[in-house]
Short mmCIF file of C-alpha atoms and ligand atoms in Angstrom, two decimals:
data_model
loop_
_atom_site.label_atom_id
_atom_site.label_comp_id
_atom_site.label_asym_id
_atom_site.label_seq_id
_atom_site.Cartn_x
_atom_site.Cartn_y
_atom_site.Cartn_z
CA MET A 1 53.69 24.37 -9.00
CA SER A 2 51.48 26.61 -6.87
CA GLN A 3 51.90 26.18 -3.12
CA ASP A 4 48.40 27.55 -2.39
CA LYS A 5 46.54 25.52 0.19
CA ILE A 6 42.86 24.70 -0.01
CA ASP A 7 40.94 26.19 2.91
CA VAL A 8 39.58 23.60 5.29
CA LYS A 9 35.85 24.09 5.74
CA ASP A 10 33.88 23.01 8.82
CA VAL A 11 30.88 21.17 7.42
CA THR A 12 29.36 20.12 10.76
CA PRO A 13 25.61 20.83 10.52
CA LYS A 14 24.99 24.06 12.40
CA THR A 15 21.87 22.67 14.02
CA PHE A 16 23.61 19.53 15.32
CA ASN A 17 22.52 18.89 18.87
CA PRO A 18 25.12 16.75 20.64
CA LYS A 19 22.90 16.17 23.65
CA ALA A 20 20.10 14.47 21.78
CA HIS A 21 22.44 12.31 19.74
CA LYS A 22 24.50 11.29 22.75
CA GLU A 23 21.39 10.06 24.53
CA GLN A 24 20.10 8.08 21.57
CA GLY A 25 23.47 6.81 20.39
CA ASP A 26 24.35 6.86 16.69
CA ARG A 27 20.89 6.53 15.20
CA PHE A 28 22.25 5.36 11.85
CA ASN A 29 23.83 2.32 13.43
CA PRO A 30 21.33 -0.57 13.40
CA ASN A 31 22.86 -1.95 16.62
CA ASN A 32 21.74 1.12 18.53
CA ARG A 33 18.13 0.49 19.41
CA ILE A 34 15.84 3.43 19.82
CA TYR A 35 13.85 3.11 23.04
CA VAL A 36 10.67 4.90 22.10
CA ARG A 37 8.88 6.50 25.02
CA GLU A 38 5.09 6.30 24.97
CA SER A 39 3.44 9.53 23.96
CA LYS A 40 -0.16 10.50 24.71
CA GLY A 41 -2.20 13.30 23.25
CA THR A 42 -4.48 14.42 20.43
CA PHE A 43 -2.32 13.32 17.54
CA GLN A 44 -1.50 9.99 19.10
CA LYS A 45 -5.23 9.35 19.56
CA LEU A 46 -5.80 10.22 15.92
CA ARG A 47 -2.98 7.92 14.88
CA ARG A 48 -4.31 5.09 17.06
CA TYR A 49 -7.88 5.39 15.75
CA GLY A 50 -6.65 5.62 12.16
CA GLY A 51 -4.44 2.57 12.73
CA TRP A 52 -7.30 0.58 14.28
CA PHE A 53 -9.60 1.46 11.40
CA LEU A 54 -7.06 0.28 8.82
CA LEU A 55 -6.21 -2.84 10.82
CA LEU A 56 -9.88 -3.79 11.02
CA LEU A 57 -10.28 -3.25 7.29
CA PHE A 58 -7.18 -5.33 6.55
CA GLY A 59 -8.25 -8.13 8.89
CA LEU A 60 -11.95 -8.30 8.00
CA ILE A 61 -12.01 -7.83 4.23
CA PRO A 62 -10.78 -11.36 3.35
CA TRP A 63 -13.53 -12.82 5.58
CA LEU A 64 -16.31 -10.92 3.82
CA PRO A 65 -18.36 -13.18 1.58
CA PHE A 66 -20.02 -11.91 -1.59
CA GLY A 67 -22.38 -14.40 -3.20
CA GLU A 68 -20.65 -17.75 -3.14
CA ARG A 69 -17.14 -16.31 -3.15
CA GLN A 70 -14.84 -14.18 -1.06
CA ALA A 71 -15.61 -10.47 -1.67
CA ILE A 72 -11.97 -9.76 -2.54
CA LEU A 73 -9.88 -12.64 -3.81
CA LEU A 74 -6.86 -12.13 -6.03
CA ASP A 75 -6.58 -15.67 -7.34
CA ILE A 76 -3.22 -15.56 -9.12
CA GLY A 77 -3.27 -19.31 -9.95
CA LYS A 78 -6.56 -19.02 -11.86
CA GLN A 79 -5.71 -15.50 -13.07
CA GLN A 80 -9.01 -14.19 -11.70
CA PHE A 81 -9.37 -11.14 -9.48
CA ASN A 82 -12.71 -10.90 -7.68
CA PHE A 83 -13.90 -7.57 -6.35
CA PHE A 84 -17.36 -7.69 -4.82
CA GLY A 85 -18.98 -9.73 -7.57
CA THR A 86 -16.89 -8.37 -10.45
CA THR A 87 -14.27 -10.75 -11.78
CA LEU A 88 -11.33 -9.19 -13.58
CA TYR A 89 -9.01 -11.14 -15.86
CA PRO A 90 -5.49 -10.35 -17.03
CA GLN A 91 -6.96 -8.46 -20.00
CA ASP A 92 -8.69 -6.10 -17.52
CA LEU A 93 -5.48 -5.34 -15.69
CA THR A 94 -5.35 -1.83 -17.12
CA LEU A 95 -7.86 -1.19 -14.31
CA LEU A 96 -5.31 -2.29 -11.75
CA ALA A 97 -2.68 -0.10 -13.42
CA THR A 98 -5.10 2.86 -13.21
CA LEU A 99 -5.63 2.08 -9.54
CA PHE A 100 -1.86 2.24 -8.93
CA VAL A 101 -1.67 5.57 -10.76
CA ILE A 102 -4.53 6.88 -8.56
CA ALA A 103 -2.64 5.71 -5.45
CA ALA A 104 0.56 7.41 -6.68
CA PHE A 105 -1.13 10.75 -7.45
CA GLY A 106 -3.12 10.52 -4.20
CA LEU A 107 0.20 10.19 -2.38
CA PHE A 108 1.74 13.11 -4.33
CA PHE A 109 -1.27 15.28 -3.49
CA ILE A 110 -1.30 14.40 0.22
CA THR A 111 2.49 14.76 0.51
CA THR A 112 2.51 18.19 -1.14
CA PHE A 113 -0.30 19.29 1.17
CA LEU A 114 0.47 17.56 4.48
CA GLY A 115 4.00 16.19 4.14
CA ARG A 116 4.59 12.62 5.26
CA VAL A 117 1.31 12.09 7.14
CA TRP A 118 0.88 8.82 5.27
CA CYS A 119 4.09 7.58 6.94
CA GLY A 120 3.15 8.82 10.39
CA TYR A 121 -0.46 7.72 10.50
CA LEU A 122 -1.33 5.06 7.95
CA CYS A 123 1.80 3.30 6.66
CA PRO A 124 1.70 -0.39 7.72
CA GLN A 125 5.32 -0.10 8.89
CA THR A 126 4.29 2.58 11.41
CA VAL A 127 1.01 0.90 12.42
CA TRP A 128 2.69 -2.46 13.08
CA THR A 129 5.69 -0.85 14.79
CA PHE A 130 3.41 0.90 17.27
CA ILE A 131 1.56 -2.40 17.92
CA TYR A 132 4.89 -4.08 18.66
CA ILE A 133 5.99 -1.16 20.89
CA TRP A 134 2.70 -1.49 22.78
CA PHE A 135 3.57 -5.11 23.69
CA GLU A 136 7.08 -4.01 24.66
CA GLU A 137 5.70 -1.25 26.88
CA LYS A 138 3.16 -3.57 28.56
CA LEU A 139 5.56 -6.49 29.15
CA GLU A 140 8.92 -4.82 29.75
CA GLY A 141 7.94 -1.43 31.07
CA SER A 142 8.61 2.15 30.00
CA ALA A 143 11.38 3.17 27.60
CA ASN A 144 13.68 4.22 30.44
CA LYS A 145 13.11 0.96 32.29
CA ARG A 146 13.77 -1.04 29.14
CA ARG A 147 16.99 0.83 28.46
CA LYS A 148 18.22 0.14 32.01
CA GLN A 149 17.15 -3.51 31.92
CA ASP A 150 18.85 -4.12 28.58
CA SER A 151 22.14 -2.68 29.75
CA GLY A 152 22.08 -4.84 32.90
CA LYS A 153 22.01 -8.58 33.56
CA LEU A 154 19.44 -10.83 31.96
CA THR A 155 17.46 -12.05 34.99
CA PRO A 156 15.08 -15.06 34.76
CA GLN A 157 12.14 -12.70 35.21
CA LEU A 158 13.30 -10.46 32.37
CA MET A 159 13.91 -13.53 30.22
CA TRP A 160 10.36 -14.68 30.89
CA ARG A 161 8.95 -11.23 30.03
CA LYS A 162 11.00 -11.00 26.86
CA GLY A 163 9.93 -14.54 25.92
CA VAL A 164 6.23 -13.64 26.27
CA LYS A 165 6.85 -10.46 24.27
CA HIS A 166 8.43 -12.42 21.42
CA LEU A 167 5.58 -14.93 21.50
CA ALA A 168 3.09 -12.08 21.22
CA TRP A 169 5.11 -10.56 18.35
CA ILE A 170 5.18 -13.94 16.57
CA ALA A 171 1.42 -14.36 17.05
CA VAL A 172 0.78 -10.91 15.52
CA ALA A 173 3.19 -11.74 12.69
CA LEU A 174 1.43 -15.05 11.97
CA ILE A 175 -2.02 -13.44 11.97
CA THR A 176 -0.64 -10.79 9.60
CA GLY A 177 0.90 -13.40 7.28
CA LEU A 178 -2.29 -15.50 7.21
CA THR A 179 -4.49 -12.47 6.58
CA PHE A 180 -2.25 -11.17 3.80
CA VAL A 181 -2.08 -14.53 2.03
CA GLY A 182 -5.88 -14.77 2.57
CA TYR A 183 -6.24 -12.07 -0.11
CA PHE A 184 -4.75 -14.51 -2.62
CA VAL A 185 -6.14 -17.90 -1.58
CA PRO A 186 -9.55 -18.57 0.05
CA ILE A 187 -8.91 -17.58 3.67
CA ARG A 188 -11.29 -20.00 5.37
CA GLU A 189 -9.62 -23.03 3.80
CA LEU A 190 -6.18 -21.50 4.34
CA VAL A 191 -6.66 -21.03 8.09
CA VAL A 192 -8.16 -24.51 8.60
CA ASN A 193 -5.49 -26.18 6.46
CA PHE A 194 -2.65 -24.17 8.00
CA PHE A 195 -3.49 -25.13 11.57
CA SER A 196 -4.28 -28.75 10.68
CA PHE A 197 -0.96 -28.99 8.74
CA ASN A 198 -2.80 -29.77 5.50
CA ALA A 199 -1.93 -26.61 3.58
CA GLY A 200 0.22 -26.89 0.46
CA PHE A 201 3.88 -25.87 0.32
CA TRP A 202 3.43 -22.45 -1.35
CA PRO A 203 0.64 -21.09 0.89
CA VAL A 204 2.65 -22.14 3.97
CA PHE A 205 5.84 -20.65 2.50
CA TRP A 206 4.17 -17.27 1.82
CA VAL A 207 2.43 -17.15 5.22
CA LEU A 208 5.76 -17.79 6.97
CA PHE A 209 7.59 -15.38 4.65
CA PHE A 210 5.20 -12.48 5.37
CA ALA A 211 5.11 -13.37 9.07
CA ALA A 212 8.93 -13.25 9.18
CA CYS A 213 8.93 -9.88 7.35
CA THR A 214 6.40 -8.47 9.84
CA TYR A 215 8.36 -9.75 12.84
CA ALA A 216 11.67 -8.41 11.52
CA ASN A 217 10.34 -5.04 10.28
CA ALA A 218 8.10 -4.10 13.20
CA GLY A 219 10.04 -5.85 15.96
CA TRP A 220 13.65 -5.24 15.04
CA MET A 221 14.22 -2.95 12.11
CA ARG A 222 11.57 -0.31 12.76
CA SER A 223 12.94 3.13 11.86
CA ILE A 224 15.79 1.53 9.87
CA VAL A 225 13.15 0.64 7.25
CA CYS A 226 11.89 4.23 7.18
CA ILE A 227 15.35 5.80 7.13
CA HIS A 228 17.38 3.42 4.98
CA MET A 229 15.00 1.26 2.94
CA CYS A 230 11.82 3.15 2.12
CA PRO A 231 12.09 4.80 -1.33
CA TYR A 232 9.27 7.19 -0.47
CA ALA A 233 11.46 8.90 2.13
CA ARG A 234 13.96 9.62 -0.64
CA PHE A 235 11.72 11.20 -3.24
CA GLN A 236 9.33 13.02 -0.93
CA SER A 237 11.56 16.12 -0.95
CA ALA A 238 10.69 16.57 -4.64
CA MET A 239 7.06 17.11 -3.58
CA PHE A 240 7.74 19.35 -0.60
CA ASP A 241 7.65 23.11 -0.86
CA LYS A 242 7.68 25.93 1.66
CA ASP A 243 3.87 25.68 2.05
CA THR A 244 3.82 21.95 2.84
CA PHE A 245 2.63 21.18 6.36
CA ILE A 246 5.47 19.63 8.30
CA VAL A 247 6.20 19.09 11.95
CA GLY A 248 8.32 22.05 12.94
CA TYR A 249 9.85 23.61 16.02
CA ASP A 250 9.37 27.34 16.49
CA THR A 251 13.00 28.35 17.02
CA LYS A 252 12.18 32.01 17.60
CA ARG A 253 9.89 31.09 20.47
CA GLY A 254 11.86 28.16 21.85
CA GLU A 255 15.45 29.46 21.87
CA SER A 256 17.52 29.83 23.79
CA ARG A 257 16.56 26.62 25.44
CA GLY A 258 17.34 25.65 29.00
CA PRO A 259 15.96 24.26 32.24
CA ARG A 260 14.25 26.55 34.73
CA SER A 261 11.74 26.26 37.57
CA ARG A 262 8.06 26.61 36.84
CA LYS A 263 7.86 29.88 38.70
CA ALA A 264 10.86 31.49 37.00
CA ASP A 265 10.37 34.18 34.38
CA PRO A 266 12.12 32.88 31.23
CA GLN A 267 12.57 36.38 29.82
CA ALA A 268 14.42 37.50 32.93
CA LEU A 269 16.69 34.45 32.52
CA GLY A 270 17.18 35.18 28.82
CA LEU A 271 15.48 31.90 27.90
CA GLY A 272 12.90 30.89 25.31
CA ASP A 273 10.01 28.47 25.92
CA CYS A 274 11.98 25.24 25.37
CA ILE A 275 12.95 23.85 28.77
CA ASP A 276 15.22 21.28 27.11
CA CYS A 277 13.37 18.37 28.75
CA ASN A 278 14.23 16.21 25.72
CA LEU A 279 10.79 14.56 25.74
CA CYS A 280 10.29 15.35 22.06
CA VAL A 281 13.38 13.26 21.27
CA GLN A 282 12.47 10.39 23.59
CA VAL A 283 9.06 9.83 21.99
CA CYS A 284 10.32 10.06 18.43
CA PRO A 285 10.09 6.66 16.67
CA THR A 286 12.94 7.59 14.33
CA GLY A 287 15.11 8.97 17.13
CA ILE A 288 15.59 12.47 15.74
CA ASP A 289 15.55 15.86 17.41
CA ILE A 290 13.03 18.01 15.56
CA ARG A 291 14.70 21.09 17.04
CA ASP A 292 17.53 20.44 14.58
CA GLY A 293 15.17 21.49 11.76
CA LEU A 294 13.38 19.59 8.98
CA GLN A 295 14.91 16.13 8.50
CA TYR A 296 14.02 13.45 5.97
CA GLU A 297 13.73 10.88 8.80
CA CYS A 298 10.70 12.72 10.25
CA ILE A 299 7.54 10.78 9.47
CA ASN A 300 5.16 13.55 10.62
CA CYS A 301 3.67 11.32 13.33
CA GLY A 302 3.11 14.20 15.74
CA ALA A 303 4.41 12.29 18.80
CA CYS A 304 6.81 15.13 19.60
CA ILE A 305 3.96 17.67 19.33
CA ASP A 306 1.92 15.82 21.95
CA ALA A 307 4.96 15.38 24.21
CA CYS A 308 5.92 19.04 23.98
CA ASP A 309 2.32 20.20 24.49
CA GLN A 310 2.29 18.27 27.77
CA THR A 311 5.48 20.01 28.87
CA MET A 312 4.06 23.40 27.85
CA ASP A 313 0.90 22.61 29.85
CA ARG A 314 2.95 21.66 32.92
CA MET A 315 4.96 24.87 32.66
CA GLY A 316 1.86 27.00 32.07
CA TYR A 317 3.10 28.08 28.60
CA GLU A 318 1.07 28.25 25.43
CA LYS A 319 0.94 24.95 23.52
CA GLY A 320 2.31 24.57 20.00
CA LEU A 321 6.06 25.13 20.42
CA ILE A 322 6.31 22.10 18.14
CA ASN A 323 3.42 21.96 15.74
CA TYR A 324 2.19 21.16 12.24
CA THR A 325 3.34 24.21 10.37
CA THR A 326 5.00 25.30 7.15
CA GLU A 327 8.46 26.65 6.39
CA HIS A 328 6.83 29.89 5.28
CA ARG A 329 4.95 30.23 8.57
CA LEU A 330 8.09 29.49 10.57
CA SER A 331 9.95 32.25 8.74
CA GLY A 332 7.11 34.71 9.38
CA HIS A 333 5.51 34.57 5.91
CA LYS A 334 1.95 33.68 4.92
CA THR A 335 1.19 30.06 3.99
CA LYS A 336 -0.39 29.62 0.56
CA VAL A 337 -2.53 26.49 0.72
CA MET A 338 -3.99 26.74 -2.80
CA ARG A 339 -0.97 26.72 -5.07
CA PRO A 340 -0.41 25.57 -8.68
CA LYS A 341 1.51 22.39 -7.75
CA LEU A 342 -1.19 21.18 -5.35
CA LEU A 343 -4.01 22.11 -7.72
CA GLY A 344 -2.17 20.33 -10.57
CA TYR A 345 -1.87 17.08 -8.59
CA GLY A 346 -5.53 17.40 -7.53
CA ALA A 347 -6.72 17.94 -11.11
CA VAL A 348 -4.75 14.98 -12.46
CA LEU A 349 -6.06 12.84 -9.60
CA LEU A 350 -9.68 13.73 -10.42
CA VAL A 351 -9.19 13.01 -14.12
CA ILE A 352 -7.67 9.58 -13.40
CA ILE A 353 -10.42 8.71 -10.90
CA GLY A 354 -12.97 9.62 -13.61
CA LEU A 355 -11.11 7.43 -16.08
CA PHE A 356 -11.12 4.57 -13.60
CA PHE A 357 -14.90 4.68 -13.17
CA ALA A 358 -15.35 4.93 -16.93
CA GLN A 359 -13.20 1.78 -17.28
CA ILE A 360 -15.25 -0.01 -14.59
CA ALA A 361 -18.48 0.89 -16.38
CA THR A 362 -17.19 -0.67 -19.58
CA VAL A 363 -15.94 -3.95 -18.07
CA GLU A 364 -17.77 -6.63 -20.07
CA PRO A 365 -19.41 -9.59 -18.27
CA VAL A 366 -18.20 -11.95 -20.98
CA GLY A 367 -15.17 -12.10 -23.25
CA MET A 368 -14.55 -13.90 -26.54
CA ASN A 369 -11.41 -14.60 -28.58
CA VAL A 370 -11.48 -16.07 -32.08
CA LEU A 371 -8.46 -18.03 -33.31
CA ARG A 372 -8.27 -19.23 -36.94
CA ASP A 373 -6.88 -22.71 -37.63
CA ARG A 374 -3.36 -22.00 -38.85
CA ASN A 375 -2.64 -25.49 -40.21
CA GLN A 376 -5.29 -25.47 -42.90
CA LEU A 377 -6.49 -22.07 -44.11
CA TYR A 378 -9.58 -23.53 -45.87
CA ARG A 379 -10.87 -26.79 -47.33
CA GLU A 380 -13.71 -27.96 -49.52
CA ASN A 381 -16.21 -30.10 -47.64
CA GLY A 382 -18.53 -32.89 -48.79
CA ALA A 383 -21.37 -30.40 -49.37
CA GLY A 384 -19.22 -28.50 -51.89
CA GLU A 385 -18.72 -25.57 -49.51
CA ILE A 386 -15.51 -23.78 -48.64
CA GLU A 387 -14.93 -24.51 -44.97
CA ASN A 388 -12.79 -22.50 -42.47
CA THR A 389 -12.06 -23.79 -38.97
CA TYR A 390 -11.86 -21.61 -35.83
CA THR A 391 -11.40 -22.02 -32.09
CA LEU A 392 -13.58 -19.73 -29.95
CA LYS A 393 -12.47 -19.00 -26.38
CA ILE A 394 -15.30 -17.70 -24.24
CA ILE A 395 -14.82 -16.38 -20.69
CA ASN A 396 -17.78 -16.06 -18.38
CA LYS A 397 -16.70 -13.18 -16.09
CA THR A 398 -19.86 -13.23 -13.98
CA GLN A 399 -20.41 -15.26 -10.85
CA GLN A 400 -23.36 -17.25 -12.28
CA ALA A 401 -23.53 -19.95 -14.95
CA GLN A 402 -24.53 -18.39 -18.28
CA GLN A 403 -26.03 -19.59 -21.52
CA TYR A 404 -24.71 -17.88 -24.65
CA LYS A 405 -25.87 -17.90 -28.27
CA LEU A 406 -23.37 -17.67 -31.10
CA SER A 407 -23.88 -16.43 -34.65
CA VAL A 408 -21.91 -14.97 -37.53
CA THR A 409 -22.52 -12.07 -39.94
CA GLY A 410 -20.69 -10.73 -42.99
CA LEU A 411 -21.51 -13.52 -45.45
CA ASP A 412 -24.77 -14.93 -46.88
CA ASP A 413 -25.96 -18.48 -46.24
CA VAL A 414 -23.28 -19.55 -43.81
CA SER A 415 -23.44 -23.09 -42.39
CA TRP A 416 -22.31 -23.31 -38.73
CA TYR A 417 -20.66 -26.62 -37.84
CA GLY A 418 -20.48 -26.97 -34.06
CA LYS A 419 -22.49 -25.80 -31.04
CA GLN A 420 -24.33 -22.49 -31.35
CA THR A 421 -25.76 -22.51 -27.82
CA ILE A 422 -23.33 -23.04 -25.00
CA GLN A 423 -23.40 -23.17 -21.21
CA VAL A 424 -20.38 -21.67 -19.39
CA ALA A 425 -19.76 -21.99 -15.66
CA PRO A 426 -18.82 -18.86 -13.61
CA GLY A 427 -15.20 -17.93 -14.21
CA GLU A 428 -14.78 -20.71 -16.79
CA VAL A 429 -12.85 -20.25 -20.02
CA LEU A 430 -14.63 -22.47 -22.57
CA THR A 431 -12.75 -23.61 -25.67
CA LEU A 432 -15.09 -24.28 -28.60
CA PRO A 433 -13.74 -25.70 -31.86
CA MET A 434 -16.12 -25.02 -34.79
CA SER A 435 -16.14 -24.30 -38.49
CA LEU A 436 -18.08 -22.26 -41.04
CA GLY A 437 -19.08 -23.46 -44.50
CA VAL A 438 -19.97 -21.11 -47.40
CA ASN A 439 -21.09 -21.82 -50.96
CA PRO A 440 -18.16 -20.65 -53.20
CA GLU A 441 -20.63 -18.64 -55.34
CA ASN A 442 -21.32 -16.41 -52.33
CA LEU A 443 -17.63 -15.57 -51.92
CA ASN A 444 -16.70 -12.57 -54.05
CA SER A 445 -13.15 -12.15 -52.83
CA PRO A 446 -10.42 -14.46 -51.50
CA VAL A 447 -10.65 -12.82 -48.06
CA SER A 448 -13.99 -11.87 -46.53
CA THR A 449 -14.43 -10.01 -43.24
CA ILE A 450 -16.88 -11.69 -40.90
CA GLN A 451 -18.14 -10.95 -37.38
CA PHE A 452 -18.69 -13.55 -34.67
CA ILE A 453 -21.48 -12.44 -32.34
CA LEU A 454 -22.03 -13.78 -28.85
CA SER A 455 -25.14 -12.77 -26.91
CA ASP A 456 -26.25 -13.63 -23.39
CA SER A 457 -29.75 -13.95 -21.93
CA GLU A 458 -29.80 -10.21 -21.16
CA GLN A 459 -29.10 -9.31 -24.78
CA PHE A 460 -25.54 -8.25 -23.98
CA THR A 461 -23.50 -8.86 -27.12
CA VAL A 462 -19.81 -9.19 -27.90
CA THR A 463 -18.69 -8.88 -31.51
CA VAL A 464 -15.30 -10.11 -32.66
CA GLU A 465 -14.02 -9.60 -36.20
CA SER A 466 -12.28 -12.38 -38.13
CA ARG A 467 -11.53 -13.50 -41.72
CA PHE A 468 -12.97 -16.17 -44.00
CA LEU A 469 -10.57 -17.39 -46.73
CA LYS A 470 -11.03 -19.19 -50.01
CA ASN A 471 -8.49 -20.31 -52.62
CA LEU A 472 -6.56 -17.34 -53.98
S1 LIG B 501 10.26 14.41 14.80
FE1 LIG B 501 8.22 14.31 15.72
S2 LIG B 501 6.84 14.04 13.99
FE2 LIG B 501 8.91 13.62 13.25
S3 LIG B 501 9.10 11.40 13.46
FE3 LIG B 501 9.92 12.28 15.32
S4 LIG B 501 8.19 12.33 16.73
FE4 LIG B 501 7.32 11.98 14.71
S1 LIG B 502 9.52 18.67 24.44
FE1 LIG B 502 9.33 20.85 24.00
S2 LIG B 502 10.24 21.78 25.78
FE2 LIG B 502 10.91 19.67 25.84
S3 LIG B 502 12.85 19.69 24.75
FE3 LIG B 502 11.31 19.26 23.24
S4 LIG B 502 10.83 21.27 22.40
FE4 LIG B 502 11.86 21.64 24.30
#
């Protein structure tokens, strides 16, 4: 047997920065909380305004009325989905599927172009986490203060502050749960019934469930969701290329890093522009050190850019040591914005959006199904006619009561037994049993193709094909 030994290889990441990790603790251990320091600057303003805009949309949409109903109400119980006056039924759900495909390709396009900006600026996990951190900051103080307080004794004053913080978190969670469930059940009734303890079991269950998820995700789990649970973080690398805009640290300019006085000449000291103040790490919501290079935990929020720009300002250096950049730019190459992958995603996105609007334009205001009686295929009636029985199911998809007229074509001299003019309430599915009678002399074959025609007051017609049978 060969006595050759396998060489031991050091696989420690070359960019590992012990200082940053020591300060933050093991960031993959859920017990080690990340104390996020508040960051101020251009990108944080952008993030805050974007977050406020989305929050307002999320909170106000369920309260918007449209006609007699809620503008957007996804009524799962009744299987009706109302969007600003248009009611969609399960048979229209291809529209919803198209919407999901649009969202997916929109995300692919944005990620290829701008990396994980969705995560950093618009993802509910980030927006709610920053709201929760805001309460923490206001009630318990800065990140440094919180870290010190938490490692010391729990004083009555701290207990009181923490208690108020948790109450505020719970209030935000409850509002979130109520608003979210308000997309599925009428929100006005839900809120009144919830606070007067008259709501049913399931609405209460779902409100509390989503409130608990909000409280746990934004209050406690935070970056753990982004790092360990979010599938998007895992497959984003498939969309990245060297021209994708990411948050990057300019190593050539920044290294070697080290503290120095403001008046000192870094070149004379053999130093780069990074003064190793560690601010970029302290403001990072996922607790990483961007100077270690591109990492999948980075959500492109730009907090480290703002923090570093402040340091650069203080030192009198040019801003942008950390910036939105591309791998190509960092390695001294030109960035190609218009590239086949991005154009491909954009083209597919445009085609699907076009398809979506074409689908919307063809959504019918009324639907009809024709079911033949399966127990008796035909019978001879008292008038000597061959009679076939059907059940018509008519859905009024509009938000007003409608009167419809029914007729049949395909055979001569057909007798209609049942109502031919019907009134259907908005959103109602009307079941109409009826039968057709035909003189046997007018039936040339055992199976005749017929068409049921429904027309509304605006001459909109729906035609459904069926069969008329006689003895074989
Ligand atoms: S490294 Fe910078 S951009 Fe990335 S998550 Fe941390 S603070 Fe945000
Ligand atoms: S904030 Fe800028 S200067 Fe400070 S450690 Fe980070 S990269 Fe270096």
